[in-house]
Amino acid sequence: TIPLSFIVMKVFFIGKDLKINMNLFQLGSKDIGIDLGTANVLVTIKDKGIVLKEPSVVAIDLKTNSLLAIGKEAKEMLGKTPEQIKAIRPLKDGVIADFTATQLMLKEVLRRISKKYNVGRPRIVVGVPSGITEVEERAVEEALIQAGAREVFLIEEPMAAAIGSNIEIAEPSGNLIVDIGGGTTEVAVVSLGGIVVSNSLRVAGDELNEDIINYIKREDNLAIGASTAEQIKLNLGCAIPPTAQQDMEVRGRDLGTGLPKTIHVTSNEIGQAMSESINKMVDIVRVTLEKTPPELASDIMAKGIVLAGGGALIKDIDKLISMKTEIPVYVAEEPLDCVVRGTAKTLENLQDLKTVLTSSRRR
């Protein structure tokens, strides 16, 4: 028979070894921040900066239900795949539209950065739209937990954008941040480390692409894809009619003959196509200002409005918002990266900034 004291000592040392191994495992893990955007997914690692920036697109083999590609490689497949391959954008309006595809994308993202940077099972801070529901929040958390996260924290995108734009969010002073992404336009007044007033509008970059597609279909009887519309928006998109007209060649399918056709579109036409959606974005800024307490509104008048997100790069959108609100408007430095930079800064000061996080899930 084995003495009881021996068994107790063995269990003690096994438990001690397990504890040491778990501690070593956690020491090897690196915290990461994610901007899980409708258009792009960006990842930052503590002390490494932004390590991944890819379009939020996945390509799946429907026969095997396996992942074929993500990011740029998958985006090039959009609208070009045979029946057995599905290339999709799994997020819509800033939230998960296809849970399985999102999970596959996140697993591949974490696999890539784990292989290169040895992140282990990380703690993750992820930016989400301020208007999402509890069900949508749980879907984001669950997707990240299933993808390999040890712990998940959610931060509202306008707060992350404010932090990433170097706004002093803890000060007793009002700051207005406008984050125009692919799926949502987020507007928030930030003061004393919290959001005082916020609005989330599910009209943003993707809606502008749809506006361009519909305009060209209506005016030129030509069918174009989302990728072509995106290029037109980047080249000719404007919020105010330009004094100097620009144009570009656009190829698509003639809806009358079904044959390929080439047309030319101008910046004035694209401005008209986008005007209704852009006006909705401007209106949500005005609505937010109308709900802002007078003292904070006074601060915003003095400091101005900060624009972040890819939509901030639309030509003259800052001027249009300034004209409509009579407040100075500034585009943040590298506006596309503001949210992910905000998640990185939150990770650096997790204890001090825990109040800005909306939830935590542990595995």
mmCIF file of C-alpha atoms in Angstrom:
data_model
loop_
_atom_site.group_PDB
_atom_site.id
_atom_site.type_symbol
_atom_site.label_atom_id
_atom_site.label_comp_id
_atom_site.label_asym_id
_atom_site.label_seq_id
_atom_site.Cartn_x
_atom_site.Cartn_y
_atom_site.Cartn_z
ATOM 1 C CA THR A 1 0.000 0.000 0.000
ATOM 2 C CA ILE A 2 1.126 3.580 -0.708
ATOM 3 C CA PRO A 3 1.386 5.781 2.387
ATOM 4 C CA LEU A 4 -1.232 8.542 2.583
ATOM 5 C CA SER A 5 1.475 11.146 3.269
ATOM 6 C CA PHE A 6 3.153 10.253 -0.054
ATOM 7 C CA ILE A 7 -0.123 10.715 -1.974
ATOM 8 C CA VAL A 8 -0.737 14.083 -0.287
ATOM 9 C CA MET A 9 2.796 15.269 -1.140
ATOM 10 C CA LYS A 10 2.428 14.054 -4.758
ATOM 11 C CA VAL A 11 -0.887 15.901 -5.186
ATOM 12 C CA PHE A 12 0.672 19.013 -3.619
ATOM 13 C CA PHE A 13 3.617 19.042 -6.035
ATOM 14 C CA ILE A 14 1.416 18.250 -9.060
ATOM 15 C CA GLY A 15 -0.840 21.172 -8.102
ATOM 16 C CA LYS A 16 2.180 23.394 -7.596
ATOM 17 C CA ASP A 17 3.589 22.395 -11.014
ATOM 18 C CA LEU A 18 0.242 23.108 -12.664
ATOM 19 C CA LYS A 19 0.096 26.527 -11.008
ATOM 20 C CA ILE A 20 3.658 27.340 -12.123
ATOM 21 C CA ASN A 21 2.882 26.164 -15.668
ATOM 22 C CA MET A 22 -0.302 28.265 -15.795
ATOM 23 C CA ASN A 23 1.633 31.302 -14.548
ATOM 24 C CA LEU A 24 4.326 30.722 -17.180
ATOM 25 C CA PHE A 25 1.615 30.286 -19.827
ATOM 26 C CA GLN A 26 -0.052 33.557 -18.870
ATOM 27 C CA LEU A 27 3.320 35.335 -18.809
ATOM 28 C CA GLY A 28 3.823 34.139 -22.411
ATOM 29 C CA SER A 29 0.438 35.488 -23.476
ATOM 30 C CA LYS A 30 0.285 38.945 -24.988
ATOM 31 C CA ASP A 31 -2.701 41.274 -24.760
ATOM 32 C CA ILE A 32 -4.169 42.354 -28.093
ATOM 33 C CA GLY A 33 -6.604 45.005 -29.273
ATOM 34 C CA ILE A 34 -8.974 44.503 -32.205
ATOM 35 C CA ASP A 35 -10.998 46.889 -34.321
ATOM 36 C CA LEU A 36 -13.528 44.401 -35.684
ATOM 37 C CA GLY A 37 -14.849 46.637 -38.422
ATOM 38 C CA THR A 38 -17.393 46.032 -41.153
ATOM 39 C CA ALA A 39 -14.816 46.971 -43.794
ATOM 40 C CA ASN A 40 -11.502 46.094 -42.115
ATOM 41 C CA VAL A 41 -10.152 44.163 -39.146
ATOM 42 C CA LEU A 42 -7.124 45.721 -37.426
ATOM 43 C CA VAL A 43 -5.078 44.089 -34.682
ATOM 44 C CA THR A 44 -2.584 45.634 -32.290
ATOM 45 C CA ILE A 45 -0.305 43.860 -29.810
ATOM 46 C CA LYS A 46 0.862 45.508 -26.625
ATOM 47 C CA ASP A 47 4.327 47.065 -27.208
ATOM 48 C CA LYS A 48 4.265 46.023 -30.914
ATOM 49 C CA GLY A 49 1.796 48.439 -32.479
ATOM 50 C CA ILE A 50 -0.541 47.513 -35.347
ATOM 51 C CA VAL A 51 0.461 44.051 -36.588
ATOM 52 C CA LEU A 52 -2.423 43.233 -38.943
ATOM 53 C CA LYS A 53 -4.700 45.285 -41.163
ATOM 54 C CA GLU A 54 -6.907 43.307 -43.549
ATOM 55 C CA PRO A 55 -10.317 43.676 -45.212
ATOM 56 C CA SER A 56 -13.085 41.912 -43.238
ATOM 57 C CA VAL A 57 -13.717 39.351 -45.966
ATOM 58 C CA VAL A 58 -13.607 35.550 -45.910
ATOM 59 C CA ALA A 59 -13.701 32.921 -48.650
ATOM 60 C CA ILE A 60 -15.166 29.528 -47.691
ATOM 61 C CA ASP A 61 -15.216 26.213 -49.557
ATOM 62 C CA LEU A 62 -18.875 25.166 -49.271
ATOM 63 C CA LYS A 63 -18.122 21.488 -49.981
ATOM 64 C CA THR A 64 -15.738 21.100 -47.032
ATOM 65 C CA ASN A 65 -16.947 24.138 -45.021
ATOM 66 C CA SER A 66 -13.298 25.119 -44.650
ATOM 67 C CA LEU A 67 -11.600 28.500 -44.872
ATOM 68 C CA LEU A 68 -9.855 29.251 -48.150
ATOM 69 C CA ALA A 69 -8.720 32.836 -47.600
ATOM 70 C CA ILE A 70 -9.240 35.979 -45.545
ATOM 71 C CA GLY A 71 -8.439 39.649 -46.005
ATOM 72 C CA LYS A 72 -7.065 41.027 -49.286
ATOM 73 C CA GLU A 73 -6.880 37.593 -50.902
ATOM 74 C CA ALA A 74 -10.547 36.916 -50.124
ATOM 75 C CA LYS A 75 -11.616 40.439 -51.135
ATOM 76 C CA GLU A 76 -10.194 39.870 -54.624
ATOM 77 C CA MET A 77 -12.595 36.913 -54.932
ATOM 78 C CA LEU A 78 -15.762 38.956 -54.223
ATOM 79 C CA GLY A 79 -18.227 38.563 -57.081
ATOM 80 C CA LYS A 80 -15.874 36.203 -58.948
ATOM 81 C CA THR A 81 -16.315 32.826 -57.245
ATOM 82 C CA PRO A 82 -17.751 29.558 -58.638
ATOM 83 C CA GLU A 83 -20.728 27.894 -56.920
ATOM 84 C CA GLN A 84 -18.676 25.842 -54.447
ATOM 85 C CA ILE A 85 -16.840 28.907 -53.066
ATOM 86 C CA LYS A 86 -18.491 31.681 -51.045
ATOM 87 C CA ALA A 87 -16.660 34.987 -50.597
ATOM 88 C CA ILE A 88 -18.483 37.209 -48.118
ATOM 89 C CA ARG A 89 -18.121 40.034 -45.656
ATOM 90 C CA PRO A 90 -19.311 38.432 -42.389
ATOM 91 C CA LEU A 91 -19.992 41.727 -40.616
ATOM 92 C CA LYS A 92 -22.772 44.120 -41.524
ATOM 93 C CA ASP A 93 -23.552 47.499 -39.963
ATOM 94 C CA GLY A 94 -20.732 46.963 -37.472
ATOM 95 C CA VAL A 95 -22.085 43.677 -36.074
ATOM 96 C CA ILE A 96 -21.808 39.977 -36.858
ATOM 97 C CA ALA A 97 -24.119 38.932 -39.690
ATOM 98 C CA ASP A 98 -22.561 35.479 -40.260
ATOM 99 C CA PHE A 99 -21.320 33.984 -36.970
ATOM 100 C CA THR A 100 -19.550 30.954 -38.493
ATOM 101 C CA ALA A 101 -17.677 33.034 -41.078
ATOM 102 C CA THR A 102 -16.687 35.613 -38.425
ATOM 103 C CA GLN A 103 -15.428 32.843 -36.150
ATOM 104 C CA LEU A 104 -13.356 31.322 -38.969
ATOM 105 C CA MET A 105 -11.902 34.749 -39.802
ATOM 106 C CA LEU A 106 -10.983 35.505 -36.175
ATOM 107 C CA LYS A 107 -9.443 32.068 -35.666
ATOM 108 C CA GLU A 108 -7.250 32.611 -38.725
ATOM 109 C CA VAL A 109 -6.325 36.135 -37.592
ATOM 110 C CA LEU A 110 -5.304 34.862 -34.141
ATOM 111 C CA ARG A 111 -3.469 31.897 -35.683
ATOM 112 C CA ARG A 112 -1.402 34.201 -37.893
ATOM 113 C CA ILE A 113 -0.384 36.584 -35.141
ATOM 114 C CA SER A 114 0.142 33.734 -32.652
ATOM 115 C CA LYS A 115 2.543 32.079 -35.076
ATOM 116 C CA LYS A 116 4.469 35.284 -35.654
ATOM 117 C CA TYR A 117 4.332 36.907 -32.205
ATOM 118 C CA ASN A 118 3.607 34.003 -29.823
ATOM 119 C CA VAL A 119 0.542 35.602 -28.265
ATOM 120 C CA GLY A 120 -0.709 32.442 -26.511
ATOM 121 C CA ARG A 121 -4.309 32.789 -25.330
ATOM 122 C CA PRO A 122 -4.586 36.565 -25.101
ATOM 123 C CA ARG A 123 -6.751 39.026 -23.276
ATOM 124 C CA ILE A 124 -8.549 41.018 -25.956
ATOM 125 C CA VAL A 125 -10.034 44.502 -26.009
ATOM 126 C CA VAL A 126 -12.358 44.849 -29.006
ATOM 127 C CA GLY A 127 -14.155 47.924 -30.324
ATOM 128 C CA VAL A 128 -17.917 47.581 -30.951
ATOM 129 C CA PRO A 129 -20.580 50.091 -32.101
ATOM 130 C CA SER A 130 -22.266 52.003 -29.287
ATOM 131 C CA GLY A 131 -25.731 51.043 -30.536
ATOM 132 C CA ILE A 132 -25.379 47.250 -30.538
ATOM 133 C CA THR A 133 -27.699 45.045 -28.503
ATOM 134 C CA GLU A 134 -26.757 42.667 -25.685
ATOM 135 C CA VAL A 135 -27.301 39.739 -28.052
ATOM 136 C CA GLU A 136 -24.897 41.288 -30.571
ATOM 137 C CA GLU A 137 -22.369 41.941 -27.782
ATOM 138 C CA ARG A 138 -22.530 38.296 -26.717
ATOM 139 C CA ALA A 139 -22.022 37.194 -30.340
ATOM 140 C CA VAL A 140 -18.781 39.230 -30.550
ATOM 141 C CA GLU A 141 -17.560 37.885 -27.198
ATOM 142 C CA GLU A 142 -18.424 34.288 -28.058
ATOM 143 C CA ALA A 143 -16.726 34.496 -31.464
ATOM 144 C CA LEU A 144 -13.489 35.718 -29.818
ATOM 145 C CA ILE A 145 -13.642 33.163 -26.997
ATOM 146 C CA GLN A 146 -14.169 30.377 -29.549
ATOM 147 C CA ALA A 147 -11.282 31.785 -31.597
ATOM 148 C CA GLY A 148 -8.923 31.352 -28.611
ATOM 149 C CA ALA A 149 -9.182 34.416 -26.350
ATOM 150 C CA ARG A 150 -8.659 33.950 -22.606
ATOM 151 C CA GLU A 151 -10.640 37.049 -21.682
ATOM 152 C CA VAL A 152 -12.661 39.539 -23.747
ATOM 153 C CA PHE A 153 -13.382 43.186 -22.971
ATOM 154 C CA LEU A 154 -15.673 45.337 -25.121
ATOM 155 C CA ILE A 155 -15.180 49.059 -25.647
ATOM 156 C CA GLU A 156 -17.557 51.312 -27.547
ATOM 157 C CA GLU A 157 -16.001 52.448 -30.817
ATOM 158 C CA PRO A 158 -16.472 56.196 -30.280
ATOM 159 C CA MET A 159 -14.719 55.912 -26.894
ATOM 160 C CA ALA A 160 -11.895 53.875 -28.450
ATOM 161 C CA ALA A 161 -11.659 56.412 -31.298
ATOM 162 C CA ALA A 162 -11.504 59.279 -28.781
ATOM 163 C CA ILE A 163 -8.688 57.568 -26.854
ATOM 164 C CA GLY A 164 -6.894 56.747 -30.122
ATOM 165 C CA SER A 165 -7.265 60.384 -31.255
ATOM 166 C CA ASN A 166 -5.368 61.523 -28.116
ATOM 167 C CA ILE A 167 -8.434 63.169 -26.594
ATOM 168 C CA GLU A 168 -8.045 63.546 -22.815
ATOM 169 C CA ILE A 169 -11.187 61.594 -21.959
ATOM 170 C CA ALA A 170 -10.721 61.793 -18.156
ATOM 171 C CA GLU A 171 -10.837 65.603 -18.066
ATOM 172 C CA PRO A 172 -14.038 67.367 -16.869
ATOM 173 C CA SER A 173 -14.457 68.869 -20.321
ATOM 174 C CA GLY A 174 -16.635 68.023 -23.321
ATOM 175 C CA ASN A 175 -15.189 66.461 -26.475
ATOM 176 C CA LEU A 176 -17.155 65.406 -29.550
ATOM 177 C CA ILE A 177 -15.869 62.475 -31.600
ATOM 178 C CA VAL A 178 -17.398 61.349 -34.909
ATOM 179 C CA ASP A 179 -16.261 57.916 -36.114
ATOM 180 C CA ILE A 180 -17.399 57.109 -39.668
ATOM 181 C CA GLY A 181 -16.654 53.464 -40.389
ATOM 182 C CA GLY A 182 -17.791 50.969 -42.977
ATOM 183 C CA GLY A 183 -21.070 49.989 -41.322
ATOM 184 C CA THR A 184 -21.863 52.683 -38.764
ATOM 185 C CA THR A 185 -21.401 56.366 -38.013
ATOM 186 C CA GLU A 186 -20.749 56.777 -34.290
ATOM 187 C CA VAL A 187 -21.115 60.167 -32.603
ATOM 188 C CA ALA A 188 -20.338 60.669 -28.920
ATOM 189 C CA VAL A 189 -19.749 63.421 -26.393
ATOM 190 C CA VAL A 190 -17.050 62.276 -23.978
ATOM 191 C CA SER A 191 -16.294 63.759 -20.548
ATOM 192 C CA LEU A 192 -14.851 62.488 -17.237
ATOM 193 C CA GLY A 193 -13.990 59.090 -18.677
ATOM 194 C CA GLY A 194 -17.488 58.319 -19.937
ATOM 195 C CA ILE A 195 -19.904 58.889 -22.806
ATOM 196 C CA VAL A 196 -22.439 61.583 -21.891
ATOM 197 C CA VAL A 197 -24.453 61.563 -25.138
ATOM 198 C CA SER A 198 -24.110 59.203 -28.071
ATOM 199 C CA ASN A 199 -25.827 58.221 -31.292
ATOM 200 C CA SER A 200 -25.158 55.342 -33.666
ATOM 201 C CA LEU A 201 -26.334 55.509 -37.277
ATOM 202 C CA ARG A 202 -26.168 52.446 -39.513
ATOM 203 C CA VAL A 203 -25.298 54.606 -42.498
ATOM 204 C CA ALA A 204 -21.597 54.861 -43.346
ATOM 205 C CA GLY A 205 -19.063 53.796 -45.985
ATOM 206 C CA ASP A 206 -20.966 50.714 -47.179
ATOM 207 C CA GLU A 207 -24.135 52.742 -47.672
ATOM 208 C CA LEU A 208 -22.186 55.231 -49.790
ATOM 209 C CA ASN A 209 -21.018 52.345 -51.998
ATOM 210 C CA GLU A 210 -24.637 51.236 -52.396
ATOM 211 C CA ASP A 211 -25.622 54.807 -53.295
ATOM 212 C CA ILE A 212 -23.007 54.819 -56.079
ATOM 213 C CA ILE A 213 -24.124 51.400 -57.388
ATOM 214 C CA ASN A 214 -27.777 52.509 -57.461
ATOM 215 C CA TYR A 215 -26.994 55.894 -59.058
ATOM 216 C CA ILE A 216 -25.006 54.351 -61.924
ATOM 217 C CA LYS A 217 -27.663 51.690 -62.387
ATOM 218 C CA ARG A 218 -30.393 54.339 -62.536
ATOM 219 C CA GLU A 219 -28.608 57.013 -64.587
ATOM 220 C CA ASP A 220 -26.385 54.910 -66.866
ATOM 221 C CA ASN A 221 -28.201 51.550 -66.942
ATOM 222 C CA LEU A 222 -24.949 49.920 -65.883
ATOM 223 C CA ALA A 223 -24.404 47.240 -63.225
ATOM 224 C CA ILE A 224 -21.212 47.516 -61.169
ATOM 225 C CA GLY A 225 -19.956 45.615 -58.108
ATOM 226 C CA ALA A 226 -19.149 46.799 -54.599
ATOM 227 C CA SER A 227 -15.381 46.789 -55.237
ATOM 228 C CA THR A 228 -15.805 49.099 -58.248
ATOM 229 C CA ALA A 229 -18.089 51.382 -56.222
ATOM 230 C CA GLU A 230 -15.457 51.523 -53.473
ATOM 231 C CA GLN A 231 -12.807 52.634 -55.981
ATOM 232 C CA ILE A 232 -15.137 55.302 -57.391
ATOM 233 C CA LYS A 233 -15.826 56.579 -53.850
ATOM 234 C CA LEU A 234 -12.096 56.757 -53.054
ATOM 235 C CA ASN A 235 -11.267 58.554 -56.298
ATOM 236 C CA LEU A 236 -14.257 60.850 -56.785
ATOM 237 C CA GLY A 237 -16.231 60.886 -53.530
ATOM 238 C CA CYS A 238 -16.897 64.361 -52.113
ATOM 239 C CA ALA A 239 -19.227 65.996 -49.608
ATOM 240 C CA ILE A 240 -19.276 69.411 -51.293
ATOM 241 C CA PRO A 241 -19.526 69.905 -55.111
ATOM 242 C CA PRO A 242 -15.926 70.444 -56.285
ATOM 243 C CA THR A 243 -14.881 73.516 -58.234
ATOM 244 C CA ALA A 244 -12.575 71.436 -60.444
ATOM 245 C CA GLN A 245 -14.336 68.410 -61.922
ATOM 246 C CA GLN A 246 -12.616 65.034 -62.021
ATOM 247 C CA ASP A 247 -13.717 61.934 -63.867
ATOM 248 C CA MET A 248 -12.817 58.274 -64.188
ATOM 249 C CA GLU A 249 -13.522 55.363 -66.477
ATOM 250 C CA VAL A 250 -15.911 52.741 -65.107
ATOM 251 C CA ARG A 251 -16.496 49.263 -66.527
ATOM 252 C CA GLY A 252 -19.603 47.218 -65.874
ATOM 253 C CA ARG A 253 -22.421 45.246 -67.472
ATOM 254 C CA ASP A 254 -24.985 47.008 -69.635
ATOM 255 C CA LEU A 255 -28.394 46.127 -68.190
ATOM 256 C CA GLY A 256 -30.022 46.447 -71.612
ATOM 257 C CA THR A 257 -27.725 44.253 -73.705
ATOM 258 C CA GLY A 258 -26.064 42.216 -70.956
ATOM 259 C CA LEU A 259 -22.690 43.005 -72.530
ATOM 260 C CA PRO A 260 -19.623 44.702 -70.971
ATOM 261 C CA LYS A 261 -19.686 48.472 -71.265
ATOM 262 C CA THR A 262 -17.438 51.403 -70.330
ATOM 263 C CA ILE A 263 -18.647 54.811 -69.184
ATOM 264 C CA HIS A 264 -17.124 57.930 -67.592
ATOM 265 C CA VAL A 265 -18.430 59.328 -64.304
ATOM 266 C CA THR A 266 -17.603 62.702 -62.751
ATOM 267 C CA SER A 267 -16.973 63.821 -59.191
ATOM 268 C CA ASN A 268 -20.097 65.992 -59.394
ATOM 269 C CA GLU A 269 -22.246 62.939 -60.232
ATOM 270 C CA ILE A 270 -20.730 60.866 -57.415
ATOM 271 C CA GLY A 271 -21.233 63.767 -55.006
ATOM 272 C CA GLN A 272 -24.930 63.798 -55.953
ATOM 273 C CA ALA A 273 -25.134 60.016 -55.503
ATOM 274 C CA MET A 274 -23.672 60.226 -51.995
ATOM 275 C CA SER A 275 -25.394 63.417 -50.837
ATOM 276 C CA GLU A 276 -28.450 61.885 -49.123
ATOM 277 C CA SER A 277 -26.400 59.501 -46.950
ATOM 278 C CA ILE A 278 -23.814 62.175 -46.145
ATOM 279 C CA ASN A 279 -26.607 64.511 -45.040
ATOM 280 C CA LYS A 280 -27.867 61.778 -42.686
ATOM 281 C CA MET A 281 -24.385 61.606 -41.135
ATOM 282 C CA VAL A 282 -24.302 65.377 -40.699
ATOM 283 C CA ASP A 283 -27.805 65.330 -39.186
ATOM 284 C CA ILE A 284 -26.800 62.759 -36.536
ATOM 285 C CA VAL A 285 -23.975 65.079 -35.470
ATOM 286 C CA ARG A 286 -26.462 67.948 -35.127
ATOM 287 C CA VAL A 287 -28.927 65.766 -33.183
ATOM 288 C CA THR A 288 -26.144 64.769 -30.775
ATOM 289 C CA LEU A 289 -25.162 68.407 -30.263
ATOM 290 C CA GLU A 290 -28.792 69.337 -29.554
ATOM 291 C CA LYS A 291 -28.869 66.751 -26.727
ATOM 292 C CA THR A 292 -25.547 67.882 -25.251
ATOM 293 C CA PRO A 293 -25.618 69.723 -21.879
ATOM 294 C CA PRO A 294 -24.860 73.460 -22.336
ATOM 295 C CA GLU A 295 -21.554 73.419 -20.417
ATOM 296 C CA LEU A 296 -20.191 70.595 -22.530
ATOM 297 C CA ALA A 297 -21.530 72.191 -25.725
ATOM 298 C CA SER A 298 -19.521 75.291 -24.826
ATOM 299 C CA ASP A 299 -16.355 73.174 -24.528
ATOM 300 C CA ILE A 300 -17.015 71.580 -27.919
ATOM 301 C CA MET A 301 -17.492 75.010 -29.489
ATOM 302 C CA ALA A 302 -14.044 75.988 -28.225
ATOM 303 C CA LYS A 303 -12.231 72.732 -29.008
ATOM 304 C CA GLY A 304 -13.988 71.639 -32.196
ATOM 305 C CA ILE A 305 -15.194 68.255 -33.443
ATOM 306 C CA VAL A 306 -12.791 65.381 -34.153
ATOM 307 C CA LEU A 307 -13.411 63.106 -37.154
ATOM 308 C CA ALA A 308 -12.120 59.509 -37.199
ATOM 309 C CA GLY A 309 -12.670 56.372 -39.302
ATOM 310 C CA GLY A 310 -12.315 55.811 -43.039
ATOM 311 C CA GLY A 311 -15.239 58.133 -43.769
ATOM 312 C CA ALA A 312 -13.195 61.033 -42.404
ATOM 313 C CA LEU A 313 -11.147 60.803 -45.616
ATOM 314 C CA ILE A 314 -14.119 61.691 -47.839
ATOM 315 C CA LYS A 315 -13.161 64.948 -49.482
ATOM 316 C CA ASP A 316 -14.541 68.036 -47.700
ATOM 317 C CA ILE A 317 -16.746 66.132 -45.238
ATOM 318 C CA ASP A 318 -15.034 68.062 -42.431
ATOM 319 C CA LYS A 319 -15.926 71.346 -44.159
ATOM 320 C CA LEU A 320 -19.565 70.291 -44.618
ATOM 321 C CA ILE A 321 -19.985 69.312 -40.948
ATOM 322 C CA SER A 322 -18.338 72.565 -39.910
ATOM 323 C CA MET A 323 -20.687 74.583 -42.161
ATOM 324 C CA LYS A 324 -23.792 72.819 -40.806
ATOM 325 C CA THR A 325 -22.810 73.001 -37.123
ATOM 326 C CA GLU A 326 -20.811 76.260 -37.122
ATOM 327 C CA ILE A 327 -18.100 74.451 -35.122
ATOM 328 C CA PRO A 328 -14.484 73.812 -36.249
ATOM 329 C CA VAL A 329 -13.902 70.224 -37.404
ATOM 330 C CA TYR A 330 -10.552 68.418 -37.385
ATOM 331 C CA VAL A 331 -9.609 65.105 -38.984
ATOM 332 C CA ALA A 332 -7.643 62.897 -36.587
ATOM 333 C CA GLU A 333 -4.159 61.751 -37.519
ATOM 334 C CA GLU A 334 -4.402 58.451 -39.451
ATOM 335 C CA PRO A 335 -8.190 58.303 -38.900
ATOM 336 C CA LEU A 336 -8.504 54.680 -40.084
ATOM 337 C CA ASP A 337 -6.375 53.516 -37.132
ATOM 338 C CA CYS A 338 -8.020 55.527 -34.333
ATOM 339 C CA VAL A 339 -10.188 52.730 -32.903
ATOM 340 C CA VAL A 340 -7.435 50.116 -32.852
ATOM 341 C CA ARG A 341 -4.987 52.656 -31.358
ATOM 342 C CA GLY A 342 -7.612 53.310 -28.690
ATOM 343 C CA THR A 343 -7.806 49.595 -27.840
ATOM 344 C CA ALA A 344 -3.996 49.525 -27.546
ATOM 345 C CA LYS A 345 -3.958 52.472 -25.136
ATOM 346 C CA THR A 346 -6.743 50.847 -23.126
ATOM 347 C CA LEU A 347 -4.641 47.691 -22.797
ATOM 348 C CA GLU A 348 -1.683 49.760 -21.578
ATOM 349 C CA ASN A 349 -3.838 51.289 -18.825
ATOM 350 C CA LEU A 350 -6.378 48.531 -18.266
ATOM 351 C CA GLN A 351 -6.803 49.202 -14.555
ATOM 352 C CA ASP A 352 -7.275 52.969 -14.979
ATOM 353 C CA LEU A 353 -9.554 52.606 -18.015
ATOM 354 C CA LYS A 354 -11.736 49.719 -16.828
ATOM 355 C CA THR A 355 -14.628 52.151 -16.482
ATOM 356 C CA VAL A 356 -14.760 52.603 -20.268
ATOM 357 C CA LEU A 357 -15.155 48.855 -20.886
ATOM 358 C CA THR A 358 -18.696 47.554 -21.290
ATOM 359 C CA SER A 359 -18.158 43.910 -20.307
ATOM 360 C CA SER A 360 -15.689 41.117 -19.633
ATOM 361 C CA ARG A 361 -15.994 37.455 -20.553
ATOM 362 C CA ARG A 362 -13.548 34.803 -19.306
ATOM 363 C CA ARG A 363 -12.980 31.368 -20.690
#
